Short mmCIF file of C-alpha atoms in Angstrom, two decimals:
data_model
loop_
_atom_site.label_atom_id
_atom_site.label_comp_id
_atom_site.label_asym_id
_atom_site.label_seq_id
_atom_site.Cartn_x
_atom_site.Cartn_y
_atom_site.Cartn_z
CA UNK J 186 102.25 84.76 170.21
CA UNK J 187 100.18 82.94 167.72
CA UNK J 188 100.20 79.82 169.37
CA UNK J 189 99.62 81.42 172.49
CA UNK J 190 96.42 82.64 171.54
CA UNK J 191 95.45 79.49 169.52
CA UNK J 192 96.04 77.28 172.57
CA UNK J 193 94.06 79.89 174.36
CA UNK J 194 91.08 79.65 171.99
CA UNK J 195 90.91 75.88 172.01
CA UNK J 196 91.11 75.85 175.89
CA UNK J 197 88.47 78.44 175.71
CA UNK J 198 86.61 76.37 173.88
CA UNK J 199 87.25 73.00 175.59
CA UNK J 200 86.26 74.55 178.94
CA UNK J 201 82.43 75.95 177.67
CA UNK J 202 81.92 72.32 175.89
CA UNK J 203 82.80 70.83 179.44
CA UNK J 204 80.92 73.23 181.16
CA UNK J 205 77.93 72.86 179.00
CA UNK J 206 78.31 69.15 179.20
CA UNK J 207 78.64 69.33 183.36
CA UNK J 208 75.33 71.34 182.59
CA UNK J 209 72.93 69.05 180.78
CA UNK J 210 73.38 66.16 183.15
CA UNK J 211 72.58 69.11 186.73
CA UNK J 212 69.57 69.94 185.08
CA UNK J 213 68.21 65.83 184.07
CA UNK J 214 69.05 65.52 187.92
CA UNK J 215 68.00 68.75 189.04
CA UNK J 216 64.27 68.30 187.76
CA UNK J 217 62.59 65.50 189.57
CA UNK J 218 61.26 63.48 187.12
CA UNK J 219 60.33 60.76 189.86
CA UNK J 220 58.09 63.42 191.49
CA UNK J 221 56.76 64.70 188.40
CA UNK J 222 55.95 60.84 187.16
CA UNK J 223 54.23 59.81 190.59
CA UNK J 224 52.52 63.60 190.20
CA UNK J 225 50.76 62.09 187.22
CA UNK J 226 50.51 59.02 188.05
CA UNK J 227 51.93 56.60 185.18
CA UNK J 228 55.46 56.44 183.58
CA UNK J 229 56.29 58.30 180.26
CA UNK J 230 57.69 57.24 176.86
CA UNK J 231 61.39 58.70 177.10
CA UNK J 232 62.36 59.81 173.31
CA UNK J 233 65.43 62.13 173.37
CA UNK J 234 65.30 64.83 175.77
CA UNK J 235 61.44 64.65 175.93
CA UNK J 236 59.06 63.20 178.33
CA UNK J 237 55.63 61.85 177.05
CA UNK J 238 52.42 61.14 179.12
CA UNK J 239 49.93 59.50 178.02
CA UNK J 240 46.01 60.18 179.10
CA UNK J 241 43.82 57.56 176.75
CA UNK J 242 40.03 58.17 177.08
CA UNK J 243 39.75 54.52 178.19
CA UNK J 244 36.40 55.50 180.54
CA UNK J 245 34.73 56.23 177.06
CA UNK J 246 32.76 54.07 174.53
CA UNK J 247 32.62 56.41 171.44
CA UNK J 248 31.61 55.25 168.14
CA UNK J 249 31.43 56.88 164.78
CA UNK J 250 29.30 55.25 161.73
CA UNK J 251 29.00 52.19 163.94
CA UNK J 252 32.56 51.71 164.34
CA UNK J 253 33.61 51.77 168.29
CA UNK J 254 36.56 54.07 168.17
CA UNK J 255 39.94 52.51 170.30
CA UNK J 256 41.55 55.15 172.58
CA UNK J 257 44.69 54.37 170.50
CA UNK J 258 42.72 55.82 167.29
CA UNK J 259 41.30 58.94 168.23
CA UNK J 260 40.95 59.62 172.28
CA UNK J 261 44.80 59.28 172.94
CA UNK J 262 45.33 62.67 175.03
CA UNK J 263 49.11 63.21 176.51
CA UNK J 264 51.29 65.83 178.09
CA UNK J 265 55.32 66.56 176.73
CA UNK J 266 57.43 67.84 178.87
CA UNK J 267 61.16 69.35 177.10
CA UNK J 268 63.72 70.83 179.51
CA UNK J 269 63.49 74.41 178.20
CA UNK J 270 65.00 77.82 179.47
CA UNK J 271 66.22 76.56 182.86
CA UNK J 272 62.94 74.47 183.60
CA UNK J 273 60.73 72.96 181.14
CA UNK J 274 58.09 73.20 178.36
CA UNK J 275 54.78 71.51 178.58
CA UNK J 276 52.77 70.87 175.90
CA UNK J 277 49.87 68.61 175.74
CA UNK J 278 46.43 67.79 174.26
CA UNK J 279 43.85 66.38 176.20
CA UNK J 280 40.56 64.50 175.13
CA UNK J 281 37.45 66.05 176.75
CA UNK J 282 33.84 65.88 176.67
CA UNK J 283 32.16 68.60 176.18
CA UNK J 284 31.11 69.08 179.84
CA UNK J 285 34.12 68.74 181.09
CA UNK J 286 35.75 71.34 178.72
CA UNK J 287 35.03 74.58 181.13
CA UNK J 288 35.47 73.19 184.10
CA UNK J 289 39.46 71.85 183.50
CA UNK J 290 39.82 75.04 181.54
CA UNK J 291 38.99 76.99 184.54
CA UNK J 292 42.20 75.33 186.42
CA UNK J 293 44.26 75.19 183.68
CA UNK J 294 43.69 78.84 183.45
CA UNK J 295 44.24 79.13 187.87
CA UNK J 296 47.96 77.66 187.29
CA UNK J 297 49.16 79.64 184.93
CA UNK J 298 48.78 77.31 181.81
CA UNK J 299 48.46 78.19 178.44
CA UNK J 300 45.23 76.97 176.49
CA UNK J 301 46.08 77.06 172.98
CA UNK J 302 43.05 75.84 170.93
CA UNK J 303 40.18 73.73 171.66
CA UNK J 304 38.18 71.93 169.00
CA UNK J 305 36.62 68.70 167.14
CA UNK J 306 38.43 66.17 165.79
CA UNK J 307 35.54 63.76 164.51
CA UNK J 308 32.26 64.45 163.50
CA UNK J 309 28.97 62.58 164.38
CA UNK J 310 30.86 60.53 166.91
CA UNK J 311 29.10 59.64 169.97
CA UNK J 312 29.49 61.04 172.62
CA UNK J 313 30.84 64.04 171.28
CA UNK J 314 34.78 64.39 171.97
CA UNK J 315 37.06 67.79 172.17
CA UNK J 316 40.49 68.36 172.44
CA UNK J 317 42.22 71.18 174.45
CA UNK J 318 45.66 72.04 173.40
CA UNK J 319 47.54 73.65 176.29
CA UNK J 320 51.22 74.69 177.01
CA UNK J 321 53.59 76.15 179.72
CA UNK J 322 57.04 76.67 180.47
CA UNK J 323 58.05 76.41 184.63
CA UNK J 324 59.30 73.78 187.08
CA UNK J 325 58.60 70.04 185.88
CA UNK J 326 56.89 69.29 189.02
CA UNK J 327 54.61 72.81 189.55
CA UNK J 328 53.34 71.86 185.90
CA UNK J 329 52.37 67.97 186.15
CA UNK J 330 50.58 68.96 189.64
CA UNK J 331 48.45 71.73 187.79
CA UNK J 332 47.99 69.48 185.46
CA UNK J 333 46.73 66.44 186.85
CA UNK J 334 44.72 68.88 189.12
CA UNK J 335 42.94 70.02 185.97
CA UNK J 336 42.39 66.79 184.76
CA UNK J 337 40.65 65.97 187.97
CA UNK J 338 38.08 68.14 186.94
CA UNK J 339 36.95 65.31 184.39
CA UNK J 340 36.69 61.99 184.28
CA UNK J 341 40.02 61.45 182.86
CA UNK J 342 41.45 58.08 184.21
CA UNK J 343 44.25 59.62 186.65
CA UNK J 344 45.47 56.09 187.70
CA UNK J 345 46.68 52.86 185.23
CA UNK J 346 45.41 49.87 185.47
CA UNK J 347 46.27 46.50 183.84
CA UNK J 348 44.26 45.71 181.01
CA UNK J 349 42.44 42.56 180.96
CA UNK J 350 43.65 41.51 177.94
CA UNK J 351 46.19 42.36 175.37
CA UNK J 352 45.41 44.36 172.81
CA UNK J 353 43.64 42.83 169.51
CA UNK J 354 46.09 42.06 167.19
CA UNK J 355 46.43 44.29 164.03
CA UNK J 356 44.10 41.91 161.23
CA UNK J 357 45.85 44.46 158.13
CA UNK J 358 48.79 43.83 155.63
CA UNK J 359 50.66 46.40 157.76
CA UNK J 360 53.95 45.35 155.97
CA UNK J 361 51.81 46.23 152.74
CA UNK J 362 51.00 49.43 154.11
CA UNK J 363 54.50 50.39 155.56
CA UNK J 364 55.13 50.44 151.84
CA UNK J 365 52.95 53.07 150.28
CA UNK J 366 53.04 55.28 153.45
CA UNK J 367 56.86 55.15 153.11
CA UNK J 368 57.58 54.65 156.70
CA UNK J 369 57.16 52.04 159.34
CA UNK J 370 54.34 51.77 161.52
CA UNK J 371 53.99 49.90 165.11
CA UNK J 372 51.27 48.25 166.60
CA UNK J 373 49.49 50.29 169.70
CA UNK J 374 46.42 48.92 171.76
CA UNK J 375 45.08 47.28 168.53
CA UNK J 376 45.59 50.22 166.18
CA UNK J 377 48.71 50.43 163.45
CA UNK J 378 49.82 53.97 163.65
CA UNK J 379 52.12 56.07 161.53
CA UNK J 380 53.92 59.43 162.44
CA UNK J 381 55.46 61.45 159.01
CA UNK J 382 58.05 63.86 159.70
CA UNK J 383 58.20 66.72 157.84
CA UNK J 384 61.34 68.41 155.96
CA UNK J 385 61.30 71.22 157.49
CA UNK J 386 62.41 72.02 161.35
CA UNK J 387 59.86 73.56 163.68
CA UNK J 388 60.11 75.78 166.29
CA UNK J 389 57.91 77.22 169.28
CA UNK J 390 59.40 80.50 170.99
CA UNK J 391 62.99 79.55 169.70
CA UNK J 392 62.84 75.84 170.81
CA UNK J 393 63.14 73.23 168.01
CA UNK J 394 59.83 70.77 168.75
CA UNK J 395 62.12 67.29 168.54
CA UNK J 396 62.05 64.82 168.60
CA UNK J 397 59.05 65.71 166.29
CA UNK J 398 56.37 62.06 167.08
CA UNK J 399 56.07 63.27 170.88
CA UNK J 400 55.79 66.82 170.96
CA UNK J 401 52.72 66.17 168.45
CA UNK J 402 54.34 67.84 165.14
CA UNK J 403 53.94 64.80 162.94
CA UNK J 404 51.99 63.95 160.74
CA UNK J 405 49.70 61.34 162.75
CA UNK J 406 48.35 58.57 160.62
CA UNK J 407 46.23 55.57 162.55
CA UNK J 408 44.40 52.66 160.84
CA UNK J 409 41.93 50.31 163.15
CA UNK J 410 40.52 46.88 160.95
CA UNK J 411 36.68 47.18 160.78
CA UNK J 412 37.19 43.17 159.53
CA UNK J 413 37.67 41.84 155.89
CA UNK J 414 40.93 44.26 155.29
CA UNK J 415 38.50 47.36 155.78
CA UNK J 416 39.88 49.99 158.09
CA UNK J 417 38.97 52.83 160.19
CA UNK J 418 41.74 55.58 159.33
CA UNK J 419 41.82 58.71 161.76
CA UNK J 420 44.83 61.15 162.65
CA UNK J 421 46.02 64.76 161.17
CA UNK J 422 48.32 66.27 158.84
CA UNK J 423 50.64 69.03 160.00
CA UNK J 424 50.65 71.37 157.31
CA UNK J 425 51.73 74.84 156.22
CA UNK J 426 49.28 77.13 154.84
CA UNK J 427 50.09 76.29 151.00
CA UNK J 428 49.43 72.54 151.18
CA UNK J 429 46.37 73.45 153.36
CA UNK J 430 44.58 72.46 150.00
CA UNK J 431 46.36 70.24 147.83
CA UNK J 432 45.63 67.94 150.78
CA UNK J 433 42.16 68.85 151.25
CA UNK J 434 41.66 67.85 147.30
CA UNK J 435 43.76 64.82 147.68
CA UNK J 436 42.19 63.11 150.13
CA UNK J 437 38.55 64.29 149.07
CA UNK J 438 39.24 62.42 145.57
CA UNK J 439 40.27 59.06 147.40
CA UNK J 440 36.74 59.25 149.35
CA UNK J 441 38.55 59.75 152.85
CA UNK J 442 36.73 62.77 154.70
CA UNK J 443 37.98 65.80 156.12
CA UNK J 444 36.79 66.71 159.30
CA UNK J 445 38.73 69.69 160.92
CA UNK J 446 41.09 72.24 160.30
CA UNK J 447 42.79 74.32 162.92
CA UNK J 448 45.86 75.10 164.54
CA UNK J 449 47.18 73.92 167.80
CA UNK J 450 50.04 76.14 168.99
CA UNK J 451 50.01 80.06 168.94
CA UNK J 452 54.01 81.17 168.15
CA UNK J 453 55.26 78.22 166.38
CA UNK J 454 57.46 78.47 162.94
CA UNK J 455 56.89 77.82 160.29
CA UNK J 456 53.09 78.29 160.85
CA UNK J 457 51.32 75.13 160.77
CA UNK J 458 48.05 74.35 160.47
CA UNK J 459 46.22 70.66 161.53
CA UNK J 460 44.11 68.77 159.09
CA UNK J 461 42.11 65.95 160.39
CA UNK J 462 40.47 62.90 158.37
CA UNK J 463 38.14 59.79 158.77
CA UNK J 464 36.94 57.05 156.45
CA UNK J 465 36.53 53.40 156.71
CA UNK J 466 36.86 51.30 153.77
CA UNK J 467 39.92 48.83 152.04
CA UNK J 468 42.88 49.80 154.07
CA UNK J 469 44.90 49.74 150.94
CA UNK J 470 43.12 51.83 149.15
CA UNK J 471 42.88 54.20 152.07
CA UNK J 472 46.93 53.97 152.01
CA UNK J 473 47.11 55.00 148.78
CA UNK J 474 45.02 58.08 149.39
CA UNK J 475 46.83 59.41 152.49
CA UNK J 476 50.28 58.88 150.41
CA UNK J 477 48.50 60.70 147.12
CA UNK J 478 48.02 63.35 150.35
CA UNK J 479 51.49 63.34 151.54
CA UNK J 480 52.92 63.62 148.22
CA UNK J 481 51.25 67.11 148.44
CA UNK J 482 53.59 68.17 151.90
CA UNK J 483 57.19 68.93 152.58
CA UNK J 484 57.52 65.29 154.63
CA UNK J 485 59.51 62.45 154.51
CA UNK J 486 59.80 58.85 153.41
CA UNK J 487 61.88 56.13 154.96
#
């Protein structure tokens, strides 16, 4: 009778791991992806089960303390789509001048998106940018369409076109810095960028947020040479409300400024909040004070 039941259990169990493996693969072809990807317009960066956009202010010419700021630094906007509760969760944050902030709010809003904070990022830049977190759960294709419809509200580049020439190459010690951040960087449209995990997992109405680089709960580190190993340093650290200011202290005493703190989601867990930072000076010594920084947070090295 034992072994009755014990070869009942294991078939019991070998039938839900099949039929949650049959699952996985319905859904990836149930949701057009092809749709939602000519919906918006470019191709995403395919990490795991997520689905990153990206939406670079390249229209723009913004500088800050007479520094011209590269859409890779600090006007990189993008939407993440997860497959999530039978359809999928959008997430997204989108650069914006101030203008243009009402008017795709006002659609967002019409289609049933979420917005869930809108705010600086820089100071004294000009023009002035903003950022509009927003999120939604729904069919892949309903969102992207209410999306780019939002989007077409501002001057957002909705199409890609080839750039007419690659991307500056990266004039820093990057190998140098890969060291005292404590993870590896990569080159993006002339700016070396970083993304720290934390320790600790996150969630957003029950859903882990992984991988944790594209649905934007990393600690975003980006470093643009000014010329003679100087470097522009932008990004934010995801934080929980203790560290909140350790950090603040940390990166004050290394002369790197702090320039906004907010959140960006509304139910996630643990709460975070989002500290971001600009200075432009030695990028060494600019290293050193973001690590002196994240020695202060639960995050990782290596």
């Amino acid at each position: 009778m034992k072994k009755f039941i014990s070869a009942l259990t294991v078939t019991g169990v070998c039938l839900f791991a099949f039929r949650l493996a049959a699952f996985i693969p319905a859904y990836a072809q149930d949701a057009n992806w092809q749709k939602v990807d000519e919906t918006l317009g470019r191709k995403p960066a395919v990490s795991d089960d997520v689905r990153r956009y990206g939406f670079p202010r390249s229209d723009l010419t913004v500088t800050l303390d007479g520094v011209t700021v590269k859409p890779a630094l600090a006007l990189g906007g993008w939407v993440a789509f997860k497959p999530a509760h039978g359809g999928a969760m959008v997430m997204g944050d989108l650069v914006l001048l101030e203008t243009e902030i009402n008017p795709v709010m006002a659609k967002m809003i019409a289609s049933g998106l979420e917005i869930t904070a809108v705010h600086n990022h820089l100071l004294r830049a000009s023009p002035a940018t903003f950022y509009m977190h927003v999120a939604g759960h729904g069919d892949p294709v309903k969102l992207a369409s209410a999306i780019h419809d939002a989007l077409a509200e501002s001057k957002t580049p909705l199409t890609i076109t080839a750039p007419a020439s690659p991307p500056p190459a990266v004039e820093l010690d990057t190998a140098r810095l890969d060291r005292i951040i404590g993870v590896k960087g990569q080159a993006n449209g002339g700016v070396y960028q970083f993304n720290v995990k934390r320790r600790d997992p996150i969630t957003e109405d029950g859903m882990p947020l992984t991988p944790v680089g594209p649905m934007g709960v990393a600690i975003g580190i980006n470093f643009q040479p000014t010329g003679g190993g100087k470097a522009a340093i932008t990004g934010d650290f995801v934080l929980t409300g203790d560290e909140v200011n350790p950090v603040i202290l940390a990166l004050r005493a290394h002369g790197i400024e702090v320039t906004a703190l907010h959140s960006h989601m509304l139910d996630e867990q643990p709460r975070l909040f989002f500290m971001h930072f600009w200075a432009n000076d030695d990028a060494v010594k600019l290293a050193q004070g973001l690590r002196a920084a994240l020695d202060k947070t639960a995050s990782t090295k290596g």
